[in-house]
mmCIF file of C-alpha atoms in Angstrom:
data_model
loop_
_atom_site.group_PDB
_atom_site.id
_atom_site.type_symbol
_atom_site.label_atom_id
_atom_site.label_comp_id
_atom_site.label_asym_id
_atom_site.label_seq_id
_atom_site.Cartn_x
_atom_site.Cartn_y
_atom_site.Cartn_z
ATOM 1 C CA MET A 1 36.653 -48.890 42.145
ATOM 2 C CA THR A 2 39.960 -47.087 41.635
ATOM 3 C CA ASP A 3 40.314 -43.454 42.603
ATOM 4 C CA LEU A 4 38.835 -41.045 40.149
ATOM 5 C CA THR A 5 40.891 -38.233 38.676
ATOM 6 C CA CYS A 6 39.804 -34.632 39.251
ATOM 7 C CA GLU A 7 39.134 -34.280 35.532
ATOM 8 C CA ARG A 8 36.806 -37.288 35.564
ATOM 9 C CA VAL A 9 35.049 -36.112 38.717
ATOM 10 C CA ARG A 10 34.365 -32.659 37.252
ATOM 11 C CA ASP A 11 32.916 -34.248 34.126
ATOM 12 C CA LEU A 12 30.600 -36.416 36.207
ATOM 13 C CA LEU A 13 29.286 -33.842 38.682
ATOM 14 C CA PRO A 14 26.034 -32.985 36.804
ATOM 15 C CA ASP A 15 25.146 -36.691 36.602
ATOM 16 C CA ARG A 16 24.510 -36.689 40.349
ATOM 17 C CA TYR A 17 21.275 -34.845 39.698
ATOM 18 C CA HIS A 18 19.999 -37.045 36.889
ATOM 19 C CA GLY A 19 20.305 -40.517 38.402
ATOM 20 C CA GLU A 20 22.931 -41.482 35.839
ATOM 21 C CA LEU A 21 25.582 -42.747 38.204
ATOM 22 C CA ALA A 22 25.886 -46.363 39.210
ATOM 23 C CA THR A 23 26.221 -46.755 42.977
ATOM 24 C CA PRO A 24 29.943 -47.703 43.046
ATOM 25 C CA LEU A 25 30.771 -44.710 40.846
ATOM 26 C CA GLN A 26 28.664 -42.420 42.996
ATOM 27 C CA LEU A 27 30.440 -43.637 46.113
ATOM 28 C CA ALA A 28 33.854 -43.141 44.489
ATOM 29 C CA LEU A 29 32.846 -39.639 43.460
ATOM 30 C CA GLU A 30 31.619 -38.666 46.930
ATOM 31 C CA THR A 31 34.799 -40.092 48.471
ATOM 32 C CA HIS A 32 36.904 -38.001 46.084
ATOM 33 C CA LEU A 33 34.924 -34.835 46.879
ATOM 34 C CA GLN A 34 35.458 -35.324 50.600
ATOM 35 C CA GLY A 35 39.217 -35.325 50.084
ATOM 36 C CA CYS A 36 39.601 -32.714 47.315
ATOM 37 C CA PRO A 37 38.843 -29.034 48.120
ATOM 38 C CA SER A 38 39.016 -27.777 44.527
ATOM 39 C CA CYS A 39 36.626 -30.429 43.188
ATOM 40 C CA SER A 40 34.402 -29.813 46.181
ATOM 41 C CA GLU A 41 34.310 -26.128 45.249
ATOM 42 C CA GLU A 42 33.330 -27.025 41.695
ATOM 43 C CA ALA A 43 30.621 -29.344 43.024
ATOM 44 C CA GLU A 44 29.228 -26.440 45.005
ATOM 45 C CA LEU A 45 29.090 -24.251 41.900
ATOM 46 C CA VAL A 46 27.354 -26.979 39.879
ATOM 47 C CA ASP A 47 24.892 -27.354 42.758
ATOM 48 C CA ARG A 48 24.103 -23.620 42.681
ATOM 49 C CA VAL A 49 23.479 -23.751 38.931
ATOM 50 C CA TRP A 50 21.318 -26.889 39.283
ATOM 51 C CA LYS A 51 19.168 -25.287 41.995
ATOM 52 C CA ALA A 52 18.576 -22.270 39.770
ATOM 53 C CA ARG A 53 17.111 -24.497 37.051
ATOM 54 C CA PRO A 54 13.785 -23.057 35.905
ATOM 55 C CA GLY A 55 10.756 -25.192 35.228
ATOM 56 C CA ALA A 56 8.260 -24.414 32.521
ATOM 57 C CA PRO A 57 4.848 -22.802 33.000
ATOM 58 C CA GLU A 58 2.225 -25.429 33.832
ATOM 59 C CA HIS A 59 -0.567 -23.763 31.882
ATOM 60 C CA LEU A 60 1.517 -24.023 28.712
ATOM 61 C CA GLU A 61 2.056 -27.724 29.367
ATOM 62 C CA GLU A 62 -1.717 -28.216 29.623
ATOM 63 C CA ALA A 63 -2.273 -26.340 26.366
ATOM 64 C CA LEU A 64 0.347 -28.532 24.708
ATOM 65 C CA LEU A 65 -1.368 -31.736 25.877
ATOM 66 C CA VAL A 66 -4.709 -30.544 24.517
ATOM 67 C CA ARG A 67 -3.124 -29.793 21.169
ATOM 68 C CA LEU A 68 -1.319 -33.147 21.034
ATOM 69 C CA ARG A 69 -4.512 -35.044 21.839
ATOM 70 C CA GLN A 70 -6.284 -33.219 19.011
ATOM 71 C CA GLU A 71 -3.473 -34.126 16.635
ATOM 72 C CA ALA A 72 -3.383 -37.746 17.764
ATOM 73 C CA GLY A 73 -7.148 -37.996 17.262
ATOM 74 C CA ALA A 74 -6.890 -36.530 13.771
ATOM 75 C CA VAL A 75 -4.151 -39.022 12.812
ATOM 76 C CA THR A 76 -6.213 -41.983 14.093
ATOM 77 C CA GLY A 77 -9.238 -40.774 12.125
ATOM 78 C CA ARG A 78 -7.254 -40.581 8.915
ATOM 79 C CA ARG A 79 -6.024 -44.115 9.379
ATOM 80 C CA GLY A 80 -9.552 -45.571 9.498
ATOM 81 C CA GLY A 81 -11.057 -48.108 7.086
ATOM 82 C CA GLY A 82 -12.321 -47.627 3.559
ATOM 83 C CA TRP A 83 -10.808 -48.553 0.222
ATOM 84 C CA ARG A 84 -8.113 -45.880 0.412
ATOM 85 C CA ALA A 85 -6.768 -47.301 3.666
ATOM 86 C CA LEU A 86 -7.113 -50.813 2.263
ATOM 87 C CA PHE A 87 -4.875 -50.064 -0.699
ATOM 88 C CA GLY A 88 -2.531 -47.868 1.301
ATOM 89 C CA MET A 89 -3.608 -44.887 -0.696
ATOM 90 C CA GLY A 90 -3.994 -42.659 2.334
ATOM 91 C CA ARG A 91 -1.644 -39.866 3.278
ATOM 92 C CA PRO A 92 2.008 -40.421 2.438
ATOM 93 C CA ASP A 93 2.878 -40.385 6.106
ATOM 94 C CA GLU A 94 0.517 -43.249 6.851
ATOM 95 C CA ALA A 95 2.357 -45.859 4.884
ATOM 96 C CA ARG A 96 2.860 -48.282 7.700
ATOM 97 C CA GLY A 97 0.526 -50.689 9.375
ATOM 98 C CA ARG A 98 0.663 -51.859 12.951
ATOM 99 C CA PHE A 99 3.459 -54.374 12.432
ATOM 100 C CA GLY A 100 5.562 -51.947 10.440
ATOM 101 C CA ALA A 101 4.595 -53.420 7.071
ATOM 102 C CA PRO A 102 3.313 -51.026 4.420
ATOM 103 C CA SER A 103 -0.483 -50.963 4.166
ATOM 104 C CA TRP A 104 -0.396 -51.908 0.520
ATOM 105 C CA ALA A 105 1.645 -55.018 1.332
ATOM 106 C CA LEU A 106 -0.829 -56.106 3.977
ATOM 107 C CA SER A 107 -3.716 -55.569 1.597
ATOM 108 C CA ALA A 108 -1.947 -57.410 -1.217
ATOM 109 C CA ALA A 109 -1.120 -60.305 1.080
ATOM 110 C CA ALA A 110 -4.738 -60.530 2.202
ATOM 111 C CA LEU A 111 -5.967 -60.475 -1.391
ATOM 112 C CA LEU A 112 -3.501 -63.177 -2.360
ATOM 113 C CA LEU A 113 -4.564 -65.417 0.486
ATOM 114 C CA VAL A 114 -8.215 -64.924 -0.346
ATOM 115 C CA ALA A 115 -7.424 -65.775 -3.941
ATOM 116 C CA VAL A 116 -5.616 -68.932 -2.870
ATOM 117 C CA GLY A 117 -8.394 -69.841 -0.474
ATOM 118 C CA THR A 118 -10.998 -69.308 -3.142
ATOM 119 C CA ARG A 119 -8.980 -71.335 -5.609
ATOM 120 C CA VAL A 120 -8.943 -74.195 -3.116
ATOM 121 C CA VAL A 121 -12.722 -73.917 -2.789
ATOM 122 C CA TRP A 122 -12.996 -73.801 -6.562
ATOM 123 C CA GLU A 123 -10.841 -76.898 -6.947
ATOM 124 C CA GLN A 124 -12.963 -78.764 -4.449
ATOM 125 C CA TRP A 125 -16.108 -77.677 -6.231
ATOM 126 C CA ARG A 126 -14.558 -78.688 -9.507
ATOM 127 C CA GLY A 127 -13.771 -82.078 -8.038
ATOM 128 C CA GLU A 128 -17.455 -82.571 -7.207
ATOM 129 C CA GLY A 129 -18.315 -81.417 -10.772
ATOM 130 C CA VAL A 130 -16.192 -84.197 -12.260
ATOM 131 C CA ALA A 131 -18.007 -86.759 -10.207
ATOM 132 C CA SER A 132 -21.391 -85.521 -11.426
ATOM 133 C CA GLY A 133 -20.596 -85.292 -15.113
ATOM 134 C CA GLY A 134 -18.202 -83.921 -17.735
ATOM 135 C CA GLU A 135 -20.604 -81.305 -19.209
ATOM 136 C CA ASP A 136 -21.101 -79.765 -15.776
ATOM 137 C CA LEU A 137 -17.360 -79.405 -15.377
ATOM 138 C CA LEU A 138 -16.920 -77.668 -18.731
ATOM 139 C CA GLU A 139 -19.732 -75.264 -17.973
ATOM 140 C CA ALA A 140 -18.302 -74.475 -14.548
ATOM 141 C CA GLU A 141 -14.871 -73.780 -15.975
ATOM 142 C CA SER A 142 -16.240 -71.351 -18.520
ATOM 143 C CA VAL A 143 -18.160 -69.342 -15.946
ATOM 144 C CA ALA A 144 -16.268 -69.449 -12.696
ATOM 145 C CA PRO A 145 -12.669 -68.258 -13.414
ATOM 146 C CA GLU A 146 -13.478 -64.554 -13.871
ATOM 147 C CA ALA A 147 -15.900 -64.332 -10.986
ATOM 148 C CA TRP A 148 -13.389 -64.809 -8.166
ATOM 149 C CA LEU A 149 -11.081 -62.059 -9.407
ATOM 150 C CA TRP A 150 -13.703 -59.327 -9.362
ATOM 151 C CA ASP A 151 -16.127 -60.788 -6.971
ATOM 152 C CA SER A 152 -18.369 -58.675 -4.879
ATOM 153 C CA GLY A 153 -18.412 -61.292 -2.234
ATOM 154 C CA VAL A 154 -20.680 -63.775 -4.000
ATOM 155 C CA VAL A 155 -18.063 -66.525 -4.195
ATOM 156 C CA ALA A 156 -18.494 -68.885 -1.332
ATOM 157 C CA GLY A 157 -15.980 -68.232 1.397
ATOM 158 C CA GLY A 158 -14.734 -65.030 -0.238
ATOM 159 C CA PRO A 159 -15.085 -62.140 2.184
ATOM 160 C CA ILE A 160 -15.811 -58.598 1.180
ATOM 161 C CA LEU A 161 -12.505 -56.764 1.685
ATOM 162 C CA GLU A 162 -13.704 -53.260 1.127
ATOM 163 C CA GLY A 163 -14.016 -51.269 4.291
ATOM 164 C CA LEU A 164 -11.940 -53.644 6.378
ATOM 165 C CA SER A 165 -9.609 -52.025 8.875
ATOM 166 C CA GLU A 166 -6.000 -53.144 9.153
ATOM 167 C CA GLU A 167 -6.887 -55.060 12.286
ATOM 168 C CA ASP A 168 -9.563 -56.989 10.375
ATOM 169 C CA LEU A 169 -7.142 -57.736 7.563
ATOM 170 C CA GLU A 170 -4.623 -59.086 10.031
ATOM 171 C CA THR A 171 -7.296 -61.292 11.604
ATOM 172 C CA LEU A 172 -8.252 -62.514 8.141
ATOM 173 C CA LEU A 173 -4.652 -63.348 7.334
ATOM 174 C CA ARG A 174 -4.357 -65.353 10.520
ATOM 175 C CA GLU A 175 -7.573 -67.261 9.793
ATOM 176 C CA LEU A 176 -6.584 -68.038 6.221
ATOM 177 C CA GLY A 177 -3.196 -69.141 7.362
ATOM 178 C CA GLY A 178 -4.855 -71.741 9.545
ATOM 179 C CA MET B 1 2.079 -39.282 25.367
ATOM 180 C CA GLU B 2 1.346 -37.514 28.660
ATOM 181 C CA LEU B 3 4.406 -39.225 30.090
ATOM 182 C CA LEU B 4 6.607 -37.977 27.242
ATOM 183 C CA VAL B 5 5.336 -34.438 27.705
ATOM 184 C CA ALA B 6 5.792 -34.547 31.480
ATOM 185 C CA ARG B 7 9.298 -35.880 31.093
ATOM 186 C CA HIS B 8 10.572 -33.585 28.345
ATOM 187 C CA TYR B 9 8.431 -30.482 28.247
ATOM 188 C CA SER B 10 10.595 -28.396 30.607
ATOM 189 C CA SER B 11 13.815 -29.320 28.805
ATOM 190 C CA VAL B 12 12.393 -28.264 25.455
ATOM 191 C CA PHE B 13 10.970 -25.052 26.882
ATOM 192 C CA ARG B 14 14.279 -24.096 28.517
ATOM 193 C CA LEU B 15 16.218 -24.659 25.312
ATOM 194 C CA ALA B 16 13.712 -22.684 23.249
ATOM 195 C CA LEU B 17 13.710 -19.812 25.722
ATOM 196 C CA ARG B 18 17.511 -19.661 25.787
ATOM 197 C CA MET B 19 17.638 -19.494 22.018
ATOM 198 C CA LEU B 20 14.739 -17.134 21.442
ATOM 199 C CA ARG B 21 14.698 -15.049 24.632
ATOM 200 C CA ASN B 22 10.952 -14.699 24.182
ATOM 201 C CA GLU B 23 8.425 -16.787 26.125
ATOM 202 C CA ASP B 24 5.614 -16.626 23.542
ATOM 203 C CA ALA B 25 7.956 -17.723 20.779
ATOM 204 C CA ALA B 26 9.394 -20.411 23.054
ATOM 205 C CA SER B 27 5.884 -21.751 23.740
ATOM 206 C CA ASP B 28 5.174 -21.887 20.002
ATOM 207 C CA VAL B 29 8.412 -23.743 19.383
ATOM 208 C CA VAL B 30 7.605 -26.241 22.146
ATOM 209 C CA GLN B 31 4.197 -26.975 20.600
ATOM 210 C CA GLU B 32 5.549 -27.303 17.089
ATOM 211 C CA SER B 33 8.412 -29.514 18.267
ATOM 212 C CA PHE B 34 6.168 -32.004 20.048
ATOM 213 C CA LEU B 35 3.751 -32.048 17.112
ATOM 214 C CA LYS B 36 6.567 -32.721 14.667
ATOM 215 C CA ALA B 37 7.941 -35.427 16.942
ATOM 216 C CA LEU B 38 4.509 -37.062 17.148
ATOM 217 C CA ARG B 39 4.130 -37.016 13.359
ATOM 218 C CA ALA B 40 7.669 -38.267 12.740
ATOM 219 C CA LEU B 41 7.730 -40.936 15.451
ATOM 220 C CA ASP B 42 7.949 -43.701 12.858
ATOM 221 C CA GLY B 43 11.178 -42.190 11.629
ATOM 222 C CA PHE B 44 12.842 -42.107 15.054
ATOM 223 C CA ARG B 45 15.775 -44.467 14.589
ATOM 224 C CA GLU B 46 16.878 -44.619 18.225
ATOM 225 C CA GLU B 47 20.428 -43.671 17.307
ATOM 226 C CA SER B 48 20.200 -41.024 19.992
ATOM 227 C CA SER B 49 18.002 -40.753 23.045
ATOM 228 C CA PHE B 50 14.460 -39.568 22.495
ATOM 229 C CA ARG B 51 15.211 -36.393 24.423
ATOM 230 C CA THR B 52 18.214 -35.530 22.285
ATOM 231 C CA TRP B 53 16.118 -36.130 19.169
ATOM 232 C CA LEU B 54 13.317 -33.952 20.499
ATOM 233 C CA LEU B 55 15.734 -31.193 21.510
ATOM 234 C CA ALA B 56 17.274 -31.307 18.034
ATOM 235 C CA ILE B 57 13.819 -30.780 16.534
ATOM 236 C CA ALA B 58 13.248 -27.877 18.922
ATOM 237 C CA ALA B 59 16.624 -26.299 18.115
ATOM 238 C CA ASN B 60 15.811 -26.469 14.391
ATOM 239 C CA GLU B 61 12.388 -24.937 15.010
ATOM 240 C CA ALA B 62 13.924 -22.134 17.061
ATOM 241 C CA ARG B 63 16.560 -21.425 14.396
ATOM 242 C CA GLY B 64 13.835 -21.332 11.770
ATOM 243 C CA LEU B 65 11.881 -18.834 13.815
ATOM 244 C CA LEU B 66 14.956 -16.662 14.319
ATOM 245 C CA ARG B 67 15.610 -16.690 10.572
ATOM 246 C CA ARG B 68 12.039 -15.553 9.949
ATOM 247 C CA GLY B 69 12.634 -12.733 12.437
ATOM 248 C CA GLY B 70 9.727 -13.429 14.787
ATOM 249 C CA ARG B 71 10.432 -11.778 18.128
ATOM 250 C CA THR B 72 8.493 -9.554 20.452
ATOM 251 C CA ARG B 73 9.404 -9.098 24.113
ATOM 252 C CA GLU B 74 12.840 -9.996 25.338
ATOM 253 C CA ALA B 75 12.938 -12.594 28.048
ATOM 254 C CA GLY B 76 15.458 -14.944 29.525
ATOM 255 C CA LEU B 77 15.686 -18.000 31.688
ATOM 256 C CA GLU B 78 15.350 -15.822 34.779
ATOM 257 C CA ASP B 79 11.925 -14.750 33.481
ATOM 258 C CA ALA B 80 11.091 -18.382 32.827
ATOM 259 C CA ARG B 81 11.747 -19.043 36.457
ATOM 260 C CA GLU B 82 9.256 -16.356 37.397
ATOM 261 C CA LEU B 83 6.694 -17.800 35.010
ATOM 262 C CA ALA B 84 7.134 -21.244 36.481
ATOM 263 C CA ASP B 85 7.284 -19.870 39.999
ATOM 264 C CA GLY B 86 3.806 -18.383 39.875
ATOM 265 C CA ASN B 87 3.107 -20.672 42.813
ATOM 266 C CA PRO B 88 6.425 -20.860 44.664
ATOM 267 C CA LEU B 89 7.047 -23.796 46.965
ATOM 268 C CA PRO B 90 6.459 -22.996 50.648
ATOM 269 C CA ASP B 91 10.070 -23.648 51.604
ATOM 270 C CA GLU B 92 11.518 -21.563 48.808
ATOM 271 C CA THR B 93 12.442 -18.252 50.335
ATOM 272 C CA LEU B 94 12.848 -14.945 48.586
ATOM 273 C CA ALA B 95 16.618 -15.269 48.998
ATOM 274 C CA VAL B 96 16.601 -18.614 47.208
ATOM 275 C CA ARG B 97 14.595 -17.179 44.324
ATOM 276 C CA GLN B 98 16.862 -14.144 44.073
ATOM 277 C CA GLU B 99 19.953 -16.354 44.049
ATOM 278 C CA ALA B 100 18.403 -18.429 41.275
ATOM 279 C CA LYS B 101 17.615 -15.332 39.234
ATOM 280 C CA LYS B 102 21.192 -14.075 39.658
ATOM 281 C CA ILE B 103 22.699 -17.406 38.559
ATOM 282 C CA LEU B 104 20.433 -17.601 35.529
ATOM 283 C CA LYS B 105 21.332 -14.075 34.480
ATOM 284 C CA LEU B 106 25.007 -14.981 34.644
ATOM 285 C CA VAL B 107 24.458 -18.190 32.666
ATOM 286 C CA ALA B 108 22.551 -16.182 30.064
ATOM 287 C CA SER B 109 25.475 -13.763 29.754
ATOM 288 C CA LEU B 110 27.926 -16.506 28.756
ATOM 289 C CA PRO B 111 28.993 -16.825 25.113
ATOM 290 C CA GLU B 112 26.436 -18.922 23.256
ATOM 291 C CA LYS B 113 28.317 -22.228 23.018
ATOM 292 C CA GLN B 114 29.417 -22.074 26.642
ATOM 293 C CA ARG B 115 25.907 -21.139 27.747
ATOM 294 C CA GLU B 116 24.414 -24.043 25.852
ATOM 295 C CA ALA B 117 27.045 -26.527 27.032
ATOM 296 C CA VAL B 118 26.578 -25.531 30.674
ATOM 297 C CA SER B 119 22.771 -25.499 30.433
ATOM 298 C CA LEU B 120 22.459 -28.766 28.533
ATOM 299 C CA ARG B 121 24.971 -30.540 30.775
ATOM 300 C CA ILE B 122 23.690 -29.368 34.144
ATOM 301 C CA PHE B 123 19.976 -28.666 33.546
ATOM 302 C CA GLU B 124 19.297 -31.506 31.109
ATOM 303 C CA GLY B 125 22.016 -34.018 32.005
ATOM 304 C CA LEU B 126 23.002 -34.561 28.394
ATOM 305 C CA SER B 127 26.365 -36.219 27.798
ATOM 306 C CA PHE B 128 29.112 -34.295 26.024
ATOM 307 C CA ARG B 129 28.573 -36.468 22.980
ATOM 308 C CA GLU B 130 24.853 -35.593 22.897
ATOM 309 C CA ILE B 131 25.629 -31.907 23.400
ATOM 310 C CA GLY B 132 28.140 -31.998 20.568
ATOM 311 C CA ARG B 133 25.570 -33.650 18.298
ATOM 312 C CA LEU B 134 22.928 -31.106 19.195
ATOM 313 C CA LEU B 135 25.178 -28.083 18.740
ATOM 314 C CA GLY B 136 26.825 -29.426 15.608
ATOM 315 C CA SER B 137 30.212 -29.766 17.221
ATOM 316 C CA SER B 138 32.372 -32.545 18.625
ATOM 317 C CA GLU B 139 32.233 -34.222 22.011
ATOM 318 C CA GLY B 140 35.589 -32.686 22.856
ATOM 319 C CA ALA B 141 34.428 -29.193 21.926
ATOM 320 C CA ALA B 142 31.320 -29.622 24.080
ATOM 321 C CA ARG B 143 33.483 -30.616 27.055
ATOM 322 C CA VAL B 144 35.798 -27.638 26.566
ATOM 323 C CA ASN B 145 32.879 -25.209 26.244
ATOM 324 C CA TYR B 146 31.297 -26.612 29.389
ATOM 325 C CA HIS B 147 34.411 -26.273 31.522
ATOM 326 C CA HIS B 148 35.219 -22.808 30.183
ATOM 327 C CA GLY B 149 31.637 -21.766 30.869
ATOM 328 C CA LEU B 150 31.840 -22.964 34.460
ATOM 329 C CA LYS B 151 35.169 -21.220 34.907
ATOM 330 C CA ARG B 152 33.674 -17.929 33.720
ATOM 331 C CA LEU B 153 30.685 -18.377 36.018
ATOM 332 C CA ARG B 154 33.006 -18.922 38.958
ATOM 333 C CA GLU B 155 34.924 -15.739 38.107
ATOM 334 C CA MET B 156 31.718 -13.708 37.779
ATOM 335 C CA LEU B 157 30.431 -14.973 41.113
ATOM 336 C CA GLN B 158 33.611 -14.073 43.019
#
């Protein structure tokens, strides 16, 4: 490493106390200080200021941790399950799910996949209806289409989404994705 | 979370105390700053270091408190040292503590921008760019304030 200028050395002096200097730079700096009285004097002054650095009262740090834990607990509680969390209708500052996607997007994606999955089941069922007879098929078509949109879980394979946490929704997405 | 507090609590407290010169107010600012940081963590864009971001929140909190006029007892960094030194280390002599108090009083007597540049550079290890960002000035101005501050300290100590 080339020799450091006095200006550069004086800029770098505080970094000696914060572990910010790469070893070669630290060595170059110490070498410079050994050969430069005025920079050495400045280093001494910086050292005096550094040693005077006050800490912060420990009891206040403890009180802060207690308060932060309370806050963190309150935030986790608000992000729990229920239909509001499902449709991302919680607090405005809780818009995001674990993977950074908005809650409403996750919920919508889950609903879409369930709809697709249910449609597949319906198609298969419909296929069996054709084999058994035309009248059966017509009857099935007239009854089934509305049910899967507003189902309360009675459609085969259609899970009840209400009350699912985000983690459950993500698991569901993975399972539906195959 | 405990790690973040352990790592940054003292820095935030020192900055708040320098700005407010009141330990109760400084404690309030520290609490509010960490709470705000916790709530706004999603919005942290990592354009600056976490510490700089947290200190910026604290500086805003302190300015807000000053604007609202909330102050009681005057205190300075030298008092902070006494607060923190409730249980002094065995090898820290009276002379060492008195020297520290003297230095801190001199730092506190510097003009504001010089005081902040010296404190943030030496105590917190912030770069001149980070100091400039925090104080709303340029990197160059932060460097100048730091060196002028040190020069004044040297003159006062002679």
